[in-house]
Coordinates of N, CA and C in Angstrom, one line a residue:
M1 N 33.8 18.8 50.4 CA 35.1 19.2 49.6 C 35.3 18.9 48.7
K2 N 35.2 19.7 47.8 CA 36.0 19.2 46.4 C 37.4 20.2 45.8
K3 N 38.0 19.2 45.0 CA 39.3 19.7 44.5 C 39.2 20.0 43.0
I4 N 39.5 20.7 42.6 CA 39.5 21.3 41.0 C 40.7 21.4 40.7
N5 N 41.6 20.6 39.5 CA 42.6 20.4 39.1 C 42.6 21.3 37.9
I6 N 43.4 22.4 38.0 CA 42.9 23.4 36.9 C 44.8 24.2 35.9
E7 N 44.5 24.0 34.8 CA 45.9 24.5 33.9 C 45.3 25.8 33.8
G8 N 46.3 26.6 33.5 CA 46.3 28.1 32.8 C 46.8 29.0 33.9
M9 N 46.8 28.8 35.1 CA 47.0 29.8 36.3 C 48.9 30.0 36.1
S10 N 49.0 31.2 36.2 CA 50.7 31.8 36.6 C 50.9 32.3 37.3
C11 N 50.0 33.5 37.9 CA 50.5 34.6 38.8 C 49.3 34.6 40.0
M12 N 49.6 35.5 40.8 CA 48.4 35.6 41.8 C 47.5 36.3 41.5
H13 N 47.4 36.8 40.2 CA 46.5 37.6 39.5 C 45.3 36.6 39.2
C14 N 46.1 35.5 38.6 CA 45.0 34.3 38.2 C 44.5 33.7 39.4
V15 N 45.2 33.6 40.5 CA 44.4 33.0 41.5 C 43.2 33.6 42.0
M16 N 43.4 35.0 42.0 CA 42.3 36.0 42.4 C 41.0 35.8 41.4
H17 N 41.7 35.9 40.2 CA 40.7 35.4 39.2 C 39.6 34.1 39.3
V18 N 40.6 33.1 39.6 CA 39.8 32.1 39.5 C 39.4 31.7 40.7
K19 N 39.8 32.5 42.1 CA 38.7 32.3 43.5 C 37.4 33.4 43.5
N20 N 37.5 34.5 42.8 CA 36.4 35.3 42.8 C 35.5 34.5 41.7
A21 N 35.7 33.7 40.8 CA 35.0 33.0 39.9 C 34.1 32.1 40.9
L22 N 34.8 31.1 41.2 CA 34.5 30.5 42.3 C 33.5 30.6 43.5
N23 N 33.9 31.6 44.0 CA 33.1 32.0 45.1 C 31.6 32.8 44.3
E24 N 31.4 32.8 43.4 CA 30.0 33.2 42.7 C 29.5 32.2 42.7
V25 N 29.8 30.8 42.5 CA 28.9 29.7 42.3 C 28.1 29.4 43.8
K26 N 26.7 29.1 43.0 CA 25.9 29.3 44.2 C 26.4 27.5 44.9
G27 N 25.9 27.8 46.5 CA 26.4 26.8 47.3 C 27.8 26.8 47.9
V28 N 28.8 27.5 47.3 CA 30.4 27.6 47.7 C 30.4 28.5 48.8
S29 N 30.7 28.2 49.9 CA 31.1 29.1 51.2 C 32.7 29.6 51.5
K30 N 33.1 28.4 51.0 CA 34.8 28.6 50.9 C 35.7 28.1 49.6
V31 N 36.5 29.0 49.5 CA 37.6 28.7 48.4 C 38.7 29.0 48.6
D32 N 39.8 27.9 48.3 CA 41.3 28.6 48.2 C 41.8 27.7 46.8
V33 N 42.9 28.8 46.9 CA 43.3 28.2 45.2 C 45.0 28.1 45.6
D34 N 45.7 27.2 45.0 CA 46.9 26.9 45.1 C 47.6 26.9 43.8
L35 N 48.4 28.4 43.5 CA 49.0 28.6 42.4 C 50.1 27.2 41.9
K36 N 50.8 26.9 43.0 CA 52.1 25.9 42.6 C 51.5 24.7 42.5
G37 N 50.8 24.0 43.2 CA 49.8 22.8 43.1 C 48.8 22.6 42.0
K38 N 48.8 24.1 41.5 CA 47.8 24.0 40.2 C 46.2 23.5 40.4
F39 N 45.4 23.7 41.7 CA 44.7 23.1 41.9 C 43.7 24.2 42.9
A40 N 42.2 24.4 43.1 CA 41.5 24.9 43.9 C 41.0 24.0 45.2
T41 N 40.5 24.2 46.1 CA 39.6 23.3 46.9 C 38.2 24.4 47.1
V42 N 37.2 23.5 47.0 CA 35.9 24.5 47.5 C 35.0 24.0 47.9
E43 N 34.2 24.5 49.8 CA 33.7 24.0 50.1 C 32.4 24.4 50.3
G44 N 30.9 23.9 50.5 CA 29.8 24.7 50.6 C 28.6 23.2 50.7
E45 N 27.9 23.4 50.1 CA 26.6 22.4 50.2 C 25.9 22.8 48.9
N46 N 25.7 21.5 48.2 CA 24.8 21.1 47.1 C 25.2 22.1 46.1
I47 N 26.8 21.8 46.0 CA 27.6 22.4 44.9 C 27.8 21.4 43.4
I48 N 27.4 22.0 42.4 CA 27.1 21.2 41.0 C 28.2 21.7 40.2
E49 N 29.3 20.0 40.0 CA 30.5 20.2 39.3 C 30.3 21.2 38.2
D50 N 29.4 21.1 37.2 CA 29.4 21.3 36.2 C 29.3 23.1 36.5
D51 N 28.8 23.6 37.3 CA 28.8 25.4 37.7 C 30.3 25.6 38.0
L52 N 30.9 24.9 39.0 CA 32.2 24.9 39.1 C 32.9 25.3 37.7
R53 N 32.9 24.3 37.1 CA 33.6 23.8 35.6 C 33.4 25.1 34.9
Q54 N 32.4 25.3 34.8 CA 32.3 26.3 33.7 C 32.6 27.8 34.1
A55 N 32.5 27.9 35.7 CA 32.9 29.3 36.1 C 34.5 29.6 35.9
I56 N 35.1 28.5 36.3 CA 36.6 28.3 35.7 C 37.1 28.5 34.3
E57 N 36.0 28.0 33.6 CA 36.0 28.0 32.3 C 36.0 29.4 31.5
D58 N 34.7 30.0 31.9 CA 34.3 31.5 31.8 C 35.5 32.3 32.2
A59 N 35.9 31.9 33.2 CA 37.7 32.8 33.8 C 38.7 32.8 33.0
G60 N 38.8 31.9 32.2 CA 39.8 31.5 30.9 C 40.6 30.8 31.4
Y61 N 40.4 29.2 32.0 CA 41.2 28.6 32.6 C 40.7 27.0 32.2
E62 N 41.3 26.1 32.4 CA 41.2 24.9 31.6 C 41.1 24.1 33.2
V63 N 39.6 23.3 33.4 CA 39.7 22.2 34.5 C 39.7 21.2 33.7
V64 N 40.8 20.3 34.6 CA 41.7 19.2 34.5 C 40.7 17.7 35.1
S65 N 40.7 18.4 36.1 CA 39.5 17.4 36.8 C 39.2 17.6 37.7
I66 N 37.9 17.1 38.3 CA 37.0 17.7 40.1 C 36.7 16.2 40.5
E67 N 37.3 16.4 41.7 CA 37.0 14.7 42.9 C 36.7 15.3 44.0
E68 N 36.6 14.3 44.7 CA 36.3 14.9 46.3 C 37.4 14.8 47.1
A69 N 37.5 15.5 48.1 CA 38.6 15.7 48.7 C 38.8 15.4 49.8

């Protein structure tokens, strides 16, 4: 599992936007987004961190860090 710290989310619409973007990344099987904590967790196999970062940035948000959770 990976934890992605994200800046720029301010509402539930943002949460859904990030969740939908991450669900499109190859290898991702589960996504949870925590608005208050400003992070998302993703589960899956053979996930490429650069793909996660790109999906979030393309959705209009900033990736602060990605770490193993």
